Coordinates of C-alpha atoms in Angstrom, one line a residue:
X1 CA -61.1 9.8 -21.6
X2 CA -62.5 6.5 -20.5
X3 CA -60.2 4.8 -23.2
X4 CA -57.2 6.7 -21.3
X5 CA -58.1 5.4 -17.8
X6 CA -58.4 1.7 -19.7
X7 CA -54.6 2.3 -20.7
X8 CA -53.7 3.5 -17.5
X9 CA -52.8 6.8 -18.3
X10 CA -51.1 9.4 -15.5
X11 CA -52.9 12.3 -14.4
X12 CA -50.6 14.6 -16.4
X13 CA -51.5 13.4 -19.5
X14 CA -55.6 12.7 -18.3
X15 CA -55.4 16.9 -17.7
X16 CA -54.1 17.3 -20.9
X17 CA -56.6 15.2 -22.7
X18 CA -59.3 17.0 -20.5
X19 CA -57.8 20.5 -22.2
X20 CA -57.9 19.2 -25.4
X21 CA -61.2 18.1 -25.1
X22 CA -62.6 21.9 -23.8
X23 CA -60.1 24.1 -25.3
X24 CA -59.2 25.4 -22.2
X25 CA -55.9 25.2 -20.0
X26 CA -56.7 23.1 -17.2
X27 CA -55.0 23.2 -13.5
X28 CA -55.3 19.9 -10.8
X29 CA -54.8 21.5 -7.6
X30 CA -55.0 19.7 -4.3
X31 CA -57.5 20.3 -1.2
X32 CA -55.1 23.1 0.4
X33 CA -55.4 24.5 -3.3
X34 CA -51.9 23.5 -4.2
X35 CA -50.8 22.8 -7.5
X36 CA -50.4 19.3 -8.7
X37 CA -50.4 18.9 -12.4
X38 CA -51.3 22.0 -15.6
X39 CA -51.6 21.6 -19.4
X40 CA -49.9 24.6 -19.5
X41 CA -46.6 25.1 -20.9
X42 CA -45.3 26.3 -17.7
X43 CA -43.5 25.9 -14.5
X44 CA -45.5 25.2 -11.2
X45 CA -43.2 28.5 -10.4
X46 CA -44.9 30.3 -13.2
X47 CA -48.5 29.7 -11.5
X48 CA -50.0 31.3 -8.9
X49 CA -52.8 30.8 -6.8
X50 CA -54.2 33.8 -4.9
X51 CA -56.3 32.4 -1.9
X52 CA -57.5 33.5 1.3
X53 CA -57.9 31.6 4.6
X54 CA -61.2 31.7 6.0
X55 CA -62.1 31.2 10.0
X56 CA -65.0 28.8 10.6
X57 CA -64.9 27.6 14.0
X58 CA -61.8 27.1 17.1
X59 CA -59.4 25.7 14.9
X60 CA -61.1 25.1 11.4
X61 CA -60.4 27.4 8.7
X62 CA -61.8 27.4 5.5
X63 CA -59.2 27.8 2.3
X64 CA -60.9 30.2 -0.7
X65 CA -59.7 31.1 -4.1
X66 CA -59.6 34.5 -5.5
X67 CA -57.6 34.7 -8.8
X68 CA -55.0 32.6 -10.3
X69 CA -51.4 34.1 -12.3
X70 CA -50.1 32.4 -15.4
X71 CA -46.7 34.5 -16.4
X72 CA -48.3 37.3 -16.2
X73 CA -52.0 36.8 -17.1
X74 CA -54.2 37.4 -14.4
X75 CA -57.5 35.0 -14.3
X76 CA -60.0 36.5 -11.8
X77 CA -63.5 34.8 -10.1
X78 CA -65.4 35.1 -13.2
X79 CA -62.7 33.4 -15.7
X80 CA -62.0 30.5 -13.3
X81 CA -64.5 27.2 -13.5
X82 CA -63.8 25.1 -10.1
X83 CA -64.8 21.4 -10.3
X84 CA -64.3 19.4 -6.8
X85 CA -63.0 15.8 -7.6
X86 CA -64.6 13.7 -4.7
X87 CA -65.9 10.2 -4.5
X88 CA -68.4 9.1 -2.0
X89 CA -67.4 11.5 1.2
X90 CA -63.7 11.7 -0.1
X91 CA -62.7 14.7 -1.6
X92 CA -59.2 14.6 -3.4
X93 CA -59.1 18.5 -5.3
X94 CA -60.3 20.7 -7.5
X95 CA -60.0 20.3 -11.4
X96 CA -59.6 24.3 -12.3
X97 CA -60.5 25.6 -15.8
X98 CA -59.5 28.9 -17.3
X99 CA -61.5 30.7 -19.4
X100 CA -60.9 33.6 -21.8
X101 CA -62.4 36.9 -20.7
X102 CA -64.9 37.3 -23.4
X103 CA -65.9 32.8 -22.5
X104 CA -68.8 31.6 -21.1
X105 CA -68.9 28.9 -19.0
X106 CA -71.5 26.7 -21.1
X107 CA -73.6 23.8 -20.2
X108 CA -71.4 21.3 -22.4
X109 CA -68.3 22.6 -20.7
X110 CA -69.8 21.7 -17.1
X111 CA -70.7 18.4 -18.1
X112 CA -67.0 17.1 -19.8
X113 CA -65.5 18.6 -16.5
X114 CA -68.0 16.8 -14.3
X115 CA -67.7 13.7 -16.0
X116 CA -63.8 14.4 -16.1
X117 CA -63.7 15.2 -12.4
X118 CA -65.6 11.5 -11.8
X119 CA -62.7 9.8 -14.1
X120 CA -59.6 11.7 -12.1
X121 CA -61.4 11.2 -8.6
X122 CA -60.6 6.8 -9.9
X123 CA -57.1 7.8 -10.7
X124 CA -56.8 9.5 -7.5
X125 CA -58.0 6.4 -5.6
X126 CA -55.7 3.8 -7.2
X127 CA -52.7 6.6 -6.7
X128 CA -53.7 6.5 -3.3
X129 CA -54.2 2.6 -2.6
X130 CA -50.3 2.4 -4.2
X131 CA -48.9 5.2 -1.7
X132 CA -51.0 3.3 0.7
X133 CA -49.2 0.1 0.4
X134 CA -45.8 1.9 0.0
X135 CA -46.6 3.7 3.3
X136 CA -47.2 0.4 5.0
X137 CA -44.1 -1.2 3.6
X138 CA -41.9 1.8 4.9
X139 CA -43.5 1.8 8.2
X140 CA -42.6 -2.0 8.5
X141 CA -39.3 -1.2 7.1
X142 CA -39.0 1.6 10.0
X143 CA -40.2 -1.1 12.9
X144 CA -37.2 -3.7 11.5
X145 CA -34.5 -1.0 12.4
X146 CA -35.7 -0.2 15.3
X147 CA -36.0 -3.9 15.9
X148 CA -32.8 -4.8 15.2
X149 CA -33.6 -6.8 12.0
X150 CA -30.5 -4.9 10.4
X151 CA -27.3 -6.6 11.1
X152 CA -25.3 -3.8 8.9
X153 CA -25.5 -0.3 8.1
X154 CA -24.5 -1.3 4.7
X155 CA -27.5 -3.7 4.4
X156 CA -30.0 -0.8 5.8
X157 CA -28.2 1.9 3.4
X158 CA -29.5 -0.4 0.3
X159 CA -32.7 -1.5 1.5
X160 CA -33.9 2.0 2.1
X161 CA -33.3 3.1 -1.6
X162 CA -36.1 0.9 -2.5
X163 CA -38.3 3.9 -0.8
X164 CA -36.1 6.4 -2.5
X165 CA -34.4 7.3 0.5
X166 CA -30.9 7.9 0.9
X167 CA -30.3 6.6 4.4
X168 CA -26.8 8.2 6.2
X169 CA -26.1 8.8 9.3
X170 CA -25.5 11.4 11.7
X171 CA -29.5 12.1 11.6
X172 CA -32.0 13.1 13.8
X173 CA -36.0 12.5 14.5
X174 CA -38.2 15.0 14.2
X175 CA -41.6 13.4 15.9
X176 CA -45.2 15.1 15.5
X177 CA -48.5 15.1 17.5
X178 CA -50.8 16.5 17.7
X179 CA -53.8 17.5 20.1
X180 CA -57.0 15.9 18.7
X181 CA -59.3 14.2 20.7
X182 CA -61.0 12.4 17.3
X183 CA -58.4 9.5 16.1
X184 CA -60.3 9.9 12.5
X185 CA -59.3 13.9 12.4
X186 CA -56.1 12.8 13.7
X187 CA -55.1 11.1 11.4
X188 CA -56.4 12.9 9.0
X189 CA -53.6 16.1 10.0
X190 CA -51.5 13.6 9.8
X191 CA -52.2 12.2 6.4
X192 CA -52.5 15.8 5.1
X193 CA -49.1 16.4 6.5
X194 CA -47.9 13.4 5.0
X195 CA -49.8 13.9 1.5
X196 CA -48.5 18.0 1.0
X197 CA -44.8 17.2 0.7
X198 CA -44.3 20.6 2.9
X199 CA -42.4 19.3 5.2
X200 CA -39.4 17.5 2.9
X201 CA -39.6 20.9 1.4
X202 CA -38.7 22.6 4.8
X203 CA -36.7 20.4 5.9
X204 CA -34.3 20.1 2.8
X205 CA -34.2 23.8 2.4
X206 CA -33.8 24.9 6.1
X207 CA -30.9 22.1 6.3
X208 CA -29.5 22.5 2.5
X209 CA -30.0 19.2 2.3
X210 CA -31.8 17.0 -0.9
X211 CA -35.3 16.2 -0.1
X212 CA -34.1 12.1 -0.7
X213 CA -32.0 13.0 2.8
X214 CA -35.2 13.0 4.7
X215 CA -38.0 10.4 5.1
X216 CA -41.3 11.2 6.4
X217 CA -43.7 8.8 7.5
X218 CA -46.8 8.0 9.6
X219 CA -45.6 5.6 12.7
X220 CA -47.3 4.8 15.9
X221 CA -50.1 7.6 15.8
X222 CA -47.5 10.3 15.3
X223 CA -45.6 11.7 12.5
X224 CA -41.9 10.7 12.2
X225 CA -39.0 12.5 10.2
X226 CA -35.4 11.0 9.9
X227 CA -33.1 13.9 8.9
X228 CA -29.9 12.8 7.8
X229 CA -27.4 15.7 8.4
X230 CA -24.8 17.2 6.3
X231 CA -22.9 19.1 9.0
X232 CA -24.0 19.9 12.5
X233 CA -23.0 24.0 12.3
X234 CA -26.2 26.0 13.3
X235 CA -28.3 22.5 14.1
X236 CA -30.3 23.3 16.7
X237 CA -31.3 26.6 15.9
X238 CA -32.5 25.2 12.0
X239 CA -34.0 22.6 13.8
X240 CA -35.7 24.8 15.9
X241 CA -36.5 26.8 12.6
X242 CA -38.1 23.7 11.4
X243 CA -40.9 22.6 14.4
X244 CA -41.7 26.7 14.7
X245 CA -42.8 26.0 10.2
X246 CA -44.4 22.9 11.5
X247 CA -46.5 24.7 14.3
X248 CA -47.4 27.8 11.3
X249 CA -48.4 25.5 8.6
X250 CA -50.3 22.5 10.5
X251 CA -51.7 23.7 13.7
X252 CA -55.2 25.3 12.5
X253 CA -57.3 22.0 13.0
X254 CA -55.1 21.5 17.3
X255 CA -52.1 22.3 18.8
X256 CA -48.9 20.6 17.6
X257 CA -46.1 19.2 19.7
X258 CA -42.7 18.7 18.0
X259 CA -39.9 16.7 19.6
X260 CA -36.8 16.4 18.5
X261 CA -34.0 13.3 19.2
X262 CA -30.2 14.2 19.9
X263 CA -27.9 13.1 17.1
X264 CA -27.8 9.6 16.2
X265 CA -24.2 8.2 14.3
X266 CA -24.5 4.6 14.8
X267 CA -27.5 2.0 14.1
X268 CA -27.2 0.6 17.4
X269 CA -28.7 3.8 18.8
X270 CA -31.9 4.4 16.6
X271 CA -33.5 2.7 18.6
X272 CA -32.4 4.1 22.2
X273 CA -32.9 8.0 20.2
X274 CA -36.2 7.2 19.4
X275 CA -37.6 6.1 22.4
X276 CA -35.8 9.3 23.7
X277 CA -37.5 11.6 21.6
X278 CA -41.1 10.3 22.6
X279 CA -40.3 11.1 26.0
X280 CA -40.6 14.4 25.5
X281 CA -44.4 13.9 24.8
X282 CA -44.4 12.2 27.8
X283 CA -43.2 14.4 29.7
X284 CA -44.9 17.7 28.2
X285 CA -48.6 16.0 27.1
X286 CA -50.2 18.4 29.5
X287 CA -48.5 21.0 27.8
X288 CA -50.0 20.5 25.0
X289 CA -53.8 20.8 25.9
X290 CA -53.2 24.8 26.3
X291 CA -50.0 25.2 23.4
X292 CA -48.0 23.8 20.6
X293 CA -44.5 23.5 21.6
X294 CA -41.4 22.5 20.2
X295 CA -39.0 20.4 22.1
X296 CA -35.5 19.3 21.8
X297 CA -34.7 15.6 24.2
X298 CA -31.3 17.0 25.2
X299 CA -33.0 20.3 26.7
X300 CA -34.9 17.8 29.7
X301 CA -32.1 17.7 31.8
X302 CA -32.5 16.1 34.6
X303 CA -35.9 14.6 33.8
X304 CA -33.6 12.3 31.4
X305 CA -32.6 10.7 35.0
X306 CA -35.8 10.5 36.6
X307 CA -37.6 8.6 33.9
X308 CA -35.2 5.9 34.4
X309 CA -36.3 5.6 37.7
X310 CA -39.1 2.9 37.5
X311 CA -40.1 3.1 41.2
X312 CA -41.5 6.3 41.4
X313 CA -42.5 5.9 45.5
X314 CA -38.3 6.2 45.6
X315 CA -38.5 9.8 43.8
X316 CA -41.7 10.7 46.0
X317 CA -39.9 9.8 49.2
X318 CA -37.3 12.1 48.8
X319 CA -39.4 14.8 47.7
X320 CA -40.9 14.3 51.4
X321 CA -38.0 14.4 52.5
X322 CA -36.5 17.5 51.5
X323 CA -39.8 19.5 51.2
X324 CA -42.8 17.6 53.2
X325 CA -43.0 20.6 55.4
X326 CA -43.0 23.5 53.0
X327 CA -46.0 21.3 51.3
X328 CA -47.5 20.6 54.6
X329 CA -46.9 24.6 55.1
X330 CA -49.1 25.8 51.7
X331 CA -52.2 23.6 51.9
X332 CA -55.1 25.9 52.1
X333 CA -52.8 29.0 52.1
X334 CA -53.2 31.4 49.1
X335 CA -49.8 32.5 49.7
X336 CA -47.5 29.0 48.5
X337 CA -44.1 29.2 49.9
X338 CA -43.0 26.2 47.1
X339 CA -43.1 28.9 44.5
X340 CA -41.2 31.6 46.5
X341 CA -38.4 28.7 46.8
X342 CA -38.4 27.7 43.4
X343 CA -38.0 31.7 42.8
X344 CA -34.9 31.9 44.7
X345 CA -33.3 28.9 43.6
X346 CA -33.5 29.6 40.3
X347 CA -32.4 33.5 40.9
X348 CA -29.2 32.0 42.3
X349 CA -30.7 32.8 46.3
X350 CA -30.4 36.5 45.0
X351 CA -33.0 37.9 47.6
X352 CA -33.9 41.1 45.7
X353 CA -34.3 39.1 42.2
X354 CA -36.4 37.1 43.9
X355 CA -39.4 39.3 45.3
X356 CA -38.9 41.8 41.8
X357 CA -39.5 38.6 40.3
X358 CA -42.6 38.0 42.5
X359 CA -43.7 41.4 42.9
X360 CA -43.5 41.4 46.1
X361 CA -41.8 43.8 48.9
X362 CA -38.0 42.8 50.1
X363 CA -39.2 42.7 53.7
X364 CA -42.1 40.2 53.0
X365 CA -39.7 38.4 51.0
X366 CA -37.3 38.3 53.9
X367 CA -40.1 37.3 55.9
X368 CA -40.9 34.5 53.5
X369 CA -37.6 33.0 53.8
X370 CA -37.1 32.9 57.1
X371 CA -40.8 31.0 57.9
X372 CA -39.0 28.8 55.1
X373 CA -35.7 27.9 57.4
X374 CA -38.3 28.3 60.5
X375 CA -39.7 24.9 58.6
X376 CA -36.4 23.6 58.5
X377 CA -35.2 23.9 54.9
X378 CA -31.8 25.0 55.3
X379 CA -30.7 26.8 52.6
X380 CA -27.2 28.7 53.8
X381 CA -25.4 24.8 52.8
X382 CA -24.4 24.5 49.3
X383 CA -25.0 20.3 49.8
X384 CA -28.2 20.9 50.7
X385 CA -29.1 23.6 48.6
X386 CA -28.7 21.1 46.1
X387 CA -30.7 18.7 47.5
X388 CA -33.5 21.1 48.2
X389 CA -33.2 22.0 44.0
X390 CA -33.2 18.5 43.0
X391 CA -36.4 18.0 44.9
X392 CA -37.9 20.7 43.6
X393 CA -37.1 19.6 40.2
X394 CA -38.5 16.1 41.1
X395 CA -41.5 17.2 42.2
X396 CA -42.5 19.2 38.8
X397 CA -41.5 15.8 37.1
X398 CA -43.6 14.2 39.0
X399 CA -46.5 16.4 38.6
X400 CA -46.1 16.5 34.9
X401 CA -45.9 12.6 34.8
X402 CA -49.0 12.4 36.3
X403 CA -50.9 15.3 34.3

């Protein structure tokens, strides 16, 4: 084995030497006990790992394995040896052996995997210091679009095959973050995210798409995804499809926020989309303390506008303006008369709607709106009724900004 590593053998043919060497089929399976490499004469289809997720703590779970299928023969607990591959504090997987029923596991077996498990835990690490470097590079590569370092979408097209990346436009962003205090367990969602594959494999399949039409790559503390599109019928509801896997598969350690760009078709608006999309995080972080969430930049309205507004005393001026009394009105009170407007606004100044909505009687909503024009809002002009929404809108903005 250590003549192998010497030569610079791949881990598919390290696990079959390992086999060789015990007589018994040998699995490599990841951390999240998914399937890497076999000496079996099989496809990763024809294996099947039976596992259970365990609860630990708020948001930890534990991942256990029960049995393991291999076309058609069933391995149970006591015909499966599990070897963790780790260096130092790093843990990298699980070298699995199967055994025949009537096999003991014996003491010369355990040794051969443990010193096997020390050899593939080095191959793991010089894997992992390539990917590294490839990462870094693609990240860079990422910054120069956005940069502008690409006169040509011809020149960007063949630079990005060097990542095995077929570059095309229209596309959109997918950005992930997530809600982890700890930068190192962070990052570490984020690397796992990055290191299972799972989400090419969504995306391609939700949007019938080859996995080589989707990039995925760690880029300013978030995850990043560049979908390039094959037709836009159905988009936003597989898009939608695709945060909702996100939230299901990654959200056990925090809560996950998805945000997703509007179409891009030109290189000169990468840039402009992406800064969009991390809007949305801006706009929703407090959101995301309580719930993961997936959002799409085109569905912020008119909080597209306000952001562009630098001065923010302009935006607070007119809120003032338009509601200063009703605010004035429902400090201290338990009843708020803000929320009773916002109510009727949004139930098209349908009365009725309005206090089923609140729960309340249609004489005390009555009574509500008329201490509401007693305050001066006047709500039977269309102009103003406008106003009085867009100020309402503007102040939740404004709220939110501030979190």
């Amino acid at each position: 084995m250590l003549d192998l590593l010497l030569e610079g053998a791949d881990l598919n043919k390290f696990v079959y030497s390992i086999a060789k060497l015990i007589d018994a089929p040998v699995i490599l399976l990841t951390n999240d006990l998914e399937y890497l490499e076999s000496s079996l004469d099989a496809d990763p289809s024809d294996i099947q790992i039976h596992s259970r997720t365990t609860e630990m703590q708020a948001h930890s779970t534990y991942r256990q394995m029960d049995a393991i299928d291999v076309k058609g023969y069933h391995y149970v607990k006591e015909n499966i040896f599990f070897q963790p591959i780790f260096a130092g504090d790093q843990e990298f997987g699980y070298l699995v052996i199967l055994l025949e029923a009537e096999k003991a596991i014996q003491e010369n077996l355990i040794i051969a995997a443990e010193q096997a498990s020390f050899l593939v835990a080095f191959l793991f690490q010089s894997e992992q210091a390539l990917l590294e470097k490839e990462r870094n590079h693609l990240s860079s590569f990422v910054r120069d679009v956005f940069n502008n370092q690409y006169s040509t979408e011809t020149e960007l097209f063949e630079k990005s095959k060097v990542f095995n990346w077929r570059f095309t436009f229209p596309l959109v962003m997918i950005s992930i973050q997530a809600n982890i205090s700890d930068s190192e367990d962070r990052l570490a969602l984020y690397y796992r995210i990055l290191d299972s594959g799972l989400l090419e494999r969504i995306i391609a399949s939700t949007m019938e798409i080859s996995e080589e039409n989707c990039k995925v790559l760690y880029f300013n503390d978030s995850v990043l995804c560049f979908v390039s599109l094959k037709n836009e019928a159905n988009l936003k509801s597989k898009l939608t499809r695709i945060g909702h896997s996100v939230e299901s598969n990654f959200s056990d350690k925090g809560y996950i926020g998805v945000s997703i760009s509007d179409v891009v078709y030109e290189l000169e608006e990468l840039r402009q989309a992406y800064s969009n999309s991390m809007l949305v995080f801006t706009i929703y972080k407090e959101n995301l303390e309580s719930k993961s969430f997936v959002h799409f930049y085109t569905d912020l309205g008119l909080f597209r506008l306000f952001h562009n507004i630098k001065d923010t005393t302009i935006l607070e001026e007119f809120v003032l303006e338009k509601l200063g009394p009703v605010l004035e009105y429902d400090e201290g009170k338990e009843v708020k008369l803000l929320e009773t407007l916002r109510y009727y606004i949004k139930n098209n100044t349908n009365v009725q709607k309005t206090a089923d909505d609140l729960y309340v009687h249609y004489n005390t909503m009555r009574y509500r709106m008329n201490t509401i024009k007693e305050l001066g809002i006047q709500l039977d002009n269309g102009f103003e009724l406008t106003e009085i929404s867009l100020a309402c809108q503007l102040l939740q903005y404004l709220e939110m900004k501030k979190g």
